[in-house]
Structure formats: structure tokens, C-alpha cells
């Protein structure tokens, strides 16, 4: 079967750190072009925008949209209208409502729409899901605390409307949580800290629950210095299950169950290849709905200005 001819749109941090190596390691995909307003990549055709790319290159099969969420809907619509398969970086967009129209468009054009929740491909996620299918969870604590200056240097878009602030990484925790628990969860309360000079929260405390009453607390903070946390701790009837380092490690009562090199984006592209072969759609809105509910329900506090 001939490789899927792919164009990357938005050659920024995640495209360079993760997409390029994962694409290079996926023989079923050939990177043929890049569309980015400022960046260039040697060895492939480069364009300033997706419109220019679609106008000038007819023989691409798919695009991976690695731009900030606020511009992705229009890019996805342009790509689907040109009958290209589409991979959306997470979150699939800045609003919940735009996902269904994109799904409808993908179905109409018989193309793939893949909302890629990369954290769900971390090595500890499936073992954690299997464990929780066998054992009862009693409480869950999410700690997603990182230094925005280290992980998102100068990315002003993250604090703009639609950038999600601390939920840009925090939504990864919710994508894992909703994949590993055997029952759906909902937001029951939240407190959001907005810097006085920014439009999106820099920190949040979130309460969630399940129908059966499982209590879940999430602590999200972009101001973390020193040790960084991307962990989900679950007290169960069989011990304390800890998913750490964003899902690279899993332990039970301190005993390691999984400790692997994370290769999330290899999994993302394996899944994309599967989907493209059948023009399949995989566009789960649940993590985005939870974040939207946090914004709807959360009490808002104003905290000190944030400067890079
Ligand atoms: P980034 O470093 O800012 O890269 C995004 C790129 O998109 C920019 O370099 C820019 O390239 C282009 N872009 C920016 N604003 C644009 C606009 N208004 N219109 C068109 N293109 C624009 O951001 P990133 O960290 O790669 O994040 C991109 C997406 O990946 C986000 O949704 C994020 O949640 C997700 N993600 C990020 C990480 C991470 O660790 N950083 C991890 C996983 C997923 P040009 O200036 O050349 O156009």
C-alpha cells in the first residue's frame, strides 16, 4: 500500500518535538509538505498557510494540524473541503460546539477526522484502565503542576481566549481520567485563578465525581517551580494506584507495574494510519466538555499579573 502523503500545519514546539520524529518512525506516512507562517523545514515543500498549500499541492492525502486551537476549525474545514484526512492536535478546538459540524463534514466527504488525545497513548493508560475494570476506585487525586515558562515559553496564545490556560496541559489529565475510569465523570465545582493581565486561568482546583459517588480532586497549576507533577493517584480496594509522569509510569503501593519510555506520538500516528485506511472518525469530545464545564461552573479569582 502506498504511504499516506501528509502535510504538517503549524511548525511549532509540538510539531518539532513530537510529530516530526513520530512521522519519521511511521513507514506508512510520508511527510511531503509544511504550512507555517514563519517556519521552514528542509527537504519538503513549504507554504505560508494551509490555503496556499491546498491550492498548490493536490496530491497530499492528509494534514496534521499543530497550530493553536483557536485557528484550527477553519484549517480543518479547509482541509476537509479539499478532501484531506485531518489529524487535530489536542484540544480538538477552543469550543465544544464546533466538533460535531467537523465530524459531519468529515462524514460527508468520507475523510478521517482524528481528535488526537496524545496522553491516552501513554504506556500506563491501558494497564490502568484494565486494573480499574477489576478493582473498585475509592478516590482520585490529579496533580498537574508544571512551569509554564519551561514548557510553553513565550506562547502568549495559551493565555488568550480559547487558549485554555492551565487546561492546555490539564486537559491531558482529563483525557486519561476519562479513558481509565469504568464510568463517566462530571464536574461538581471549580475555582479558577486568572492573572489580572490574562484571559485564561493560570491555576485551578477542580472537583469531579461519578454517578456512583467516586470523589475526584484535580489541582492544576502553571506556576510550579522545582519538581513538576503530571500524576493521577487512585485509592482502590486493592491498593494505591499511581499513574505518574503523564502516564509513562504506573505503580501499585509503590511497586512499579509500568515504567516505559513514552512513545505517545508513535501511538497517535499508528492510530491515524488505521483511521485513514477506512476513512474512520475518532473524535471524542469528553475531555473538552469537562474543561468547558469547569469554565462554566468555576468561581473566578483574580491573581497577580503573569509576565514571561
Ligand atoms: P507553538 O509552539 O506556539 O506552535 C504552534 C505553531 O502554530 C506556531 O509555531 C506558529 O507557527 C503556528 N501558529 C501560531 N499562531 C498561529 C495563528 N494564529 N495562525 C496560524 N498559525 C499559527 O504551540 P505548541 O506548543 O506546538 O502547541 C500547538 C498545539 O499542540 C496546542 O493545541 C497544544 O495544546 C498542543 N500540544 C502542545 C504540547 C507541548 O508540550 N507544547 C504537547 C502536546 C500538544 P508559524 O508562526 O510558523 O505559523
Coordinates of C-alpha atoms and ligand atoms in Angstrom, one line a residue:
X1 CA 0.0 0.0 0.0
X2 CA 1.4 3.4 -0.9
X3 CA 2.3 5.7 2.1
X4 CA -0.1 8.4 3.2
X5 CA 1.2 11.7 1.9
X6 CA 1.0 14.1 4.9
X7 CA 1.4 17.9 5.4
X8 CA 2.1 19.4 8.8
X9 CA 0.4 22.7 9.6
X10 CA 1.9 24.9 12.3
X11 CA 5.6 24.0 12.7
X12 CA 6.0 25.0 16.4
X13 CA 7.1 23.2 19.5
X14 CA 4.9 20.1 19.4
X15 CA 5.3 19.6 15.7
X16 CA 9.1 19.7 16.1
X17 CA 9.4 17.8 19.4
X18 CA 6.9 15.0 18.7
X19 CA 5.2 15.0 15.3
X20 CA 8.4 15.1 13.1
X21 CA 10.1 12.2 15.0
X22 CA 6.9 10.1 15.1
X23 CA 6.2 10.6 11.4
X24 CA 9.8 9.7 10.6
X25 CA 9.3 6.5 12.6
X26 CA 6.0 5.6 10.8
X27 CA 6.7 3.9 7.5
X28 CA 3.1 4.2 6.3
X29 CA 3.4 8.0 6.4
X30 CA 5.5 10.3 4.2
X31 CA 5.9 13.9 5.1
X32 CA 5.7 15.9 1.9
X33 CA 4.9 19.5 2.9
X34 CA 4.7 22.0 5.7
X35 CA 2.5 25.1 6.1
X36 CA 3.6 27.6 8.7
X37 CA 3.6 31.4 8.6
X38 CA 7.2 31.7 9.7
X39 CA 8.9 28.4 10.0
X40 CA 10.5 26.3 7.2
X41 CA 11.6 22.7 7.1
X42 CA 14.4 21.5 4.8
X43 CA 13.6 18.7 2.4
X44 CA 9.9 19.3 2.0
X45 CA 7.7 21.9 0.2
X46 CA 7.0 24.8 2.5
X47 CA 4.0 27.1 2.3
X48 CA 2.9 30.2 4.4
X49 CA -0.7 28.9 5.0
X50 CA -2.9 25.9 4.6
X51 CA -4.8 27.7 1.9
X52 CA -1.6 28.2 -0.1
X53 CA -0.7 24.6 0.5
X54 CA -4.1 23.2 -0.6
X55 CA -4.1 25.5 -3.7
X56 CA -0.6 24.4 -4.8
X57 CA -0.3 20.7 -3.9
X58 CA -3.1 18.4 -5.0
X59 CA -1.5 15.1 -4.2
X60 CA -1.5 15.2 -0.4
X61 CA -3.8 12.8 1.4
X62 CA -3.8 14.2 4.9
X63 CA -2.9 17.1 7.2
X64 CA -1.9 17.2 10.8
X65 CA -2.9 20.5 12.4
X66 CA -0.4 21.5 15.1
X67 CA -1.5 25.2 15.3
X68 CA -3.0 26.7 18.4
X69 CA -6.7 25.6 18.9
X70 CA -8.2 29.0 18.1
X71 CA -7.3 28.7 14.4
X72 CA -7.9 25.0 13.9
X73 CA -11.5 24.9 13.0
X74 CA -11.1 27.0 9.8
X75 CA -8.0 25.0 8.9
X76 CA -9.8 21.7 9.4
X77 CA -12.8 22.9 7.3
X78 CA -10.5 24.0 4.5
X79 CA -8.7 20.6 4.6
X80 CA -11.9 18.5 4.7
X81 CA -13.4 20.6 1.9
X82 CA -10.3 19.7 -0.2
X83 CA -11.0 16.0 0.8
X84 CA -7.9 15.6 3.0
X85 CA -7.9 13.4 6.1
X86 CA -7.4 15.5 9.3
X87 CA -5.5 15.0 12.5
X88 CA -6.3 17.6 15.1
X89 CA -3.8 18.2 17.9
X90 CA -5.4 18.4 21.3
X91 CA -7.7 20.0 22.3
X92 CA -9.8 19.5 19.1
X93 CA -10.8 23.1 19.2
X94 CA -11.5 26.0 21.5
X95 CA -15.2 25.3 21.7
X96 CA -17.2 22.1 22.2
X97 CA -19.8 23.1 19.6
X98 CA -17.5 23.1 16.6
X99 CA -16.6 19.4 16.9
X100 CA -19.9 18.0 15.7
X101 CA -20.0 20.1 12.5
X102 CA -16.5 19.0 11.7
X103 CA -17.5 15.3 12.3
X104 CA -20.5 15.9 10.0
X105 CA -18.2 17.4 7.3
X106 CA -15.7 14.6 7.6
X107 CA -18.6 12.0 7.2
X108 CA -19.9 13.9 4.2
X109 CA -16.5 14.0 2.5
X110 CA -15.8 10.4 3.6
X111 CA -12.5 11.5 5.2
X112 CA -10.9 10.8 8.6
X113 CA -11.3 13.2 11.5
X114 CA -9.0 12.3 14.4
X115 CA -9.0 14.3 17.6
X116 CA -5.7 13.0 18.9
X117 CA -5.7 12.8 22.7
X118 CA -2.0 12.0 22.8
X119 CA -1.9 11.3 26.5
X120 CA -4.2 8.3 26.0
X121 CA -1.4 6.6 24.1
X122 CA 1.0 6.7 27.2
X123 CA 2.1 3.2 28.2
X124 CA 0.4 3.2 31.7
X125 CA -3.0 4.2 30.4
X126 CA -4.3 0.8 29.1
X127 CA -2.9 -1.1 32.2
X128 CA -4.5 1.4 34.5
X129 CA -7.8 1.0 32.6
X130 CA -7.6 -2.8 32.9
X131 CA -6.8 -2.6 36.6
X132 CA -9.8 -0.3 37.3
X133 CA -12.1 -2.6 35.4
X134 CA -11.2 -5.3 38.0
X135 CA -10.9 -3.1 41.2
X136 CA -13.1 -0.5 42.8
X137 CA -11.7 3.1 43.0
X138 CA -12.4 4.9 46.2
X139 CA -11.0 8.4 45.4
X140 CA -8.9 10.1 42.8
X141 CA -6.4 12.9 43.1
X142 CA -5.0 14.6 40.0
X143 CA -1.8 16.7 40.3
X144 CA -1.0 18.5 37.0
X145 CA 1.5 21.2 38.1
X146 CA 4.2 22.5 35.7
X147 CA 6.2 25.6 35.0
X148 CA 4.6 27.3 32.0
X149 CA 7.8 29.2 31.4
X150 CA 9.7 26.0 30.9
X151 CA 7.1 24.0 28.9
X152 CA 5.3 26.8 26.9
X153 CA 7.9 29.5 26.6
X154 CA 6.5 32.7 25.1
X155 CA 3.3 31.0 23.9
X156 CA 1.0 34.0 24.5
X157 CA -1.9 32.3 22.8
X158 CA -2.2 29.9 25.7
X159 CA -3.5 32.9 27.9
X160 CA -5.7 34.3 25.2
X161 CA -9.4 33.3 24.9
X162 CA -9.6 29.8 23.6
X163 CA -6.1 29.0 24.7
X164 CA -7.4 27.2 27.9
X165 CA -4.6 28.5 30.1
X166 CA -3.5 25.8 32.6
X167 CA -6.0 23.4 30.9
X168 CA -3.9 23.3 27.8
X169 CA -1.8 20.6 29.6
X170 CA -4.5 20.0 32.2
X171 CA -6.9 18.6 29.6
X172 CA -4.4 15.7 29.2
X173 CA -5.1 14.6 32.7
X174 CA -8.9 14.6 31.9
X175 CA -8.3 12.7 28.7
X176 CA -6.5 10.0 30.7
X177 CA -9.1 10.0 33.6
X178 CA -12.0 9.6 31.2
X179 CA -10.2 6.7 29.4
X180 CA -9.3 4.7 32.5
X181 CA -12.4 5.0 34.8
X182 CA -15.1 2.5 34.1
X183 CA -17.9 5.1 34.5
X184 CA -18.3 8.7 33.2
X185 CA -17.5 11.6 35.4
X186 CA -18.8 15.2 35.7
X187 CA -17.6 18.4 37.2
X188 CA -19.2 19.4 40.5
X189 CA -17.2 22.5 41.4
X190 CA -14.1 24.5 40.5
X191 CA -12.0 27.5 41.5
X192 CA -10.1 29.3 38.7
X193 CA -7.2 31.8 39.2
X194 CA -6.9 34.3 36.4
X195 CA -3.9 36.6 36.2
X196 CA -5.2 40.2 36.2
X197 CA -3.5 40.8 32.8
X198 CA -4.6 37.5 31.1
X199 CA -7.7 35.9 29.7
X200 CA -7.2 32.3 30.7
X201 CA -6.6 30.7 34.1
X202 CA -3.1 30.1 35.4
X203 CA -4.3 27.6 38.1
X204 CA -7.4 25.7 39.1
X205 CA -8.8 23.5 41.8
X206 CA -11.5 21.2 40.4
X207 CA -13.9 18.8 42.0
X208 CA -15.4 16.0 39.9
X209 CA -17.5 12.9 40.7
X210 CA -19.0 9.9 39.1
X211 CA -22.6 8.7 39.3
X212 CA -21.6 6.1 41.9
X213 CA -20.1 8.9 44.1
X214 CA -16.4 8.5 43.3
X215 CA -14.8 11.7 44.6
X216 CA -12.1 13.2 42.3
X217 CA -10.0 16.3 43.1
X218 CA -7.8 17.9 40.5
X219 CA -5.1 20.5 41.2
X220 CA -3.8 22.3 38.1
X221 CA -1.0 24.9 38.3
X222 CA 1.2 26.6 35.7
X223 CA 3.3 28.3 38.4
X224 CA 5.1 25.2 39.7
X225 CA 8.8 25.5 40.2
X226 CA 11.1 22.7 41.3
X227 CA 9.5 19.2 40.9
X228 CA 6.9 19.0 38.2
X229 CA 3.8 16.8 38.6
X230 CA 1.7 15.1 36.0
X231 CA 0.1 12.4 38.1
X232 CA -3.2 10.7 38.9
X233 CA -3.4 8.9 42.2
X234 CA -6.2 6.4 42.8
X235 CA -7.1 4.8 46.1
X236 CA -8.6 1.4 45.3
X237 CA -9.8 -1.6 47.2
X238 CA -6.5 -3.3 46.1
X239 CA -4.1 -0.5 47.0
X240 CA -2.9 2.8 45.8
X241 CA -2.5 3.0 42.0
X242 CA -0.3 5.9 40.9
X243 CA 0.0 6.9 37.3
X244 CA 2.9 9.3 37.1
X245 CA 4.9 11.3 34.5
X246 CA 1.9 11.8 32.4
X247 CA 1.2 8.1 32.1
X248 CA 4.8 6.8 31.5
X249 CA 4.8 5.1 34.9
X250 CA 2.3 3.1 36.9
X251 CA 2.8 1.7 40.4
X252 CA 0.7 -0.1 43.0
X253 CA 1.5 0.6 46.6
X254 CA 4.9 1.8 45.4
X255 CA 5.7 -1.3 43.3
X256 CA 6.3 -0.5 39.7
X257 CA 3.8 -2.1 37.2
X258 CA 4.9 0.0 34.2
X259 CA 8.0 2.1 33.6
X260 CA 8.5 2.7 29.9
X261 CA 9.9 5.3 27.6
X262 CA 6.8 7.3 26.4
X263 CA 6.1 7.0 22.8
X264 CA 2.7 8.6 22.7
X265 CA 3.0 10.1 19.3
X266 CA 4.1 6.8 17.7
X267 CA 0.7 5.5 19.0
X268 CA -1.1 8.7 17.7
X269 CA 0.3 8.1 14.2
X270 CA -0.4 4.3 14.3
X271 CA -4.0 5.1 15.1
X272 CA -4.1 7.8 12.4
X273 CA -2.9 5.3 9.8
X274 CA -5.6 2.8 10.9
X275 CA -8.3 5.5 10.6
X276 CA -7.2 6.8 7.3
X277 CA -7.2 3.3 5.7
X278 CA -11.0 3.2 6.4
X279 CA -11.8 7.0 6.5
X280 CA -12.7 6.4 10.1
X281 CA -13.6 9.0 12.6
X282 CA -12.3 9.2 16.2
X283 CA -13.4 12.5 17.8
X284 CA -14.1 12.1 21.5
X285 CA -15.3 15.4 23.0
X286 CA -15.4 14.3 26.6
X287 CA -12.2 15.9 27.9
X288 CA -13.1 19.2 26.2
X289 CA -16.6 19.0 27.7
X290 CA -15.2 18.6 31.2
X291 CA -12.9 21.7 30.7
X292 CA -15.9 23.7 29.3
X293 CA -17.9 22.7 32.4
X294 CA -15.0 23.8 34.7
X295 CA -15.2 27.2 32.9
X296 CA -19.0 27.3 33.3
X297 CA -19.1 26.3 36.9
X298 CA -15.9 27.7 38.3
X299 CA -15.6 30.6 40.7
X300 CA -13.2 33.1 39.4
X301 CA -10.4 34.8 41.4
X302 CA -8.0 37.4 40.0
X303 CA -4.4 36.9 40.9
X304 CA -1.2 38.8 40.2
X305 CA -0.2 39.6 36.6
X306 CA 1.7 37.0 34.7
X307 CA 4.8 38.0 32.7
X308 CA 7.1 35.6 30.9
Ligands
LIG1 P1 3.6 26.6 19.4 O1 4.9 26.3 19.8 O2 3.1 28.0 19.6 O3 3.4 26.2 17.9 C1 2.2 26.4 17.1 C2 2.6 27.0 15.8 O4 1.4 27.3 15.1 C3 3.5 28.2 15.8 O5 4.8 27.9 15.9 C4 3.0 29.0 14.6 O6 3.9 28.8 13.5 C5 1.7 28.5 14.3 N1 0.7 29.5 14.7 C6 0.7 30.2 15.9 N2 -0.4 31.0 15.9 C7 -1.0 30.9 14.7 C8 -2.1 31.5 14.1 N3 -2.8 32.5 14.8 N4 -2.4 31.2 12.9 C9 -1.8 30.2 12.3 N5 -0.7 29.6 12.8 C10 -0.3 29.9 14.0 O7 2.5 25.7 20.2 P2 2.7 24.2 20.5 O8 3.2 24.0 21.9 O9 3.3 23.5 19.4 O10 1.1 23.8 20.6 C11 0.3 23.6 19.5 C12 -0.8 22.6 19.8 O11 -0.2 21.4 20.2 C13 -1.7 23.1 21.0 O12 -3.0 22.8 20.8 C14 -1.1 22.3 22.2 O13 -2.1 22.1 23.2 C15 -0.7 21.0 21.5 N6 0.3 20.3 22.3 C16 1.4 21.0 22.8 C17 2.3 20.3 23.6 C18 3.5 21.0 24.2 O14 4.2 20.4 25.1 N7 3.9 22.2 23.8 C19 2.1 19.0 23.9 C20 1.1 18.3 23.3 C21 0.2 19.0 22.5 P3 4.1 30.0 12.4 O15 4.4 31.2 13.2 O16 5.3 29.5 11.6 O17 2.8 30.0 11.7

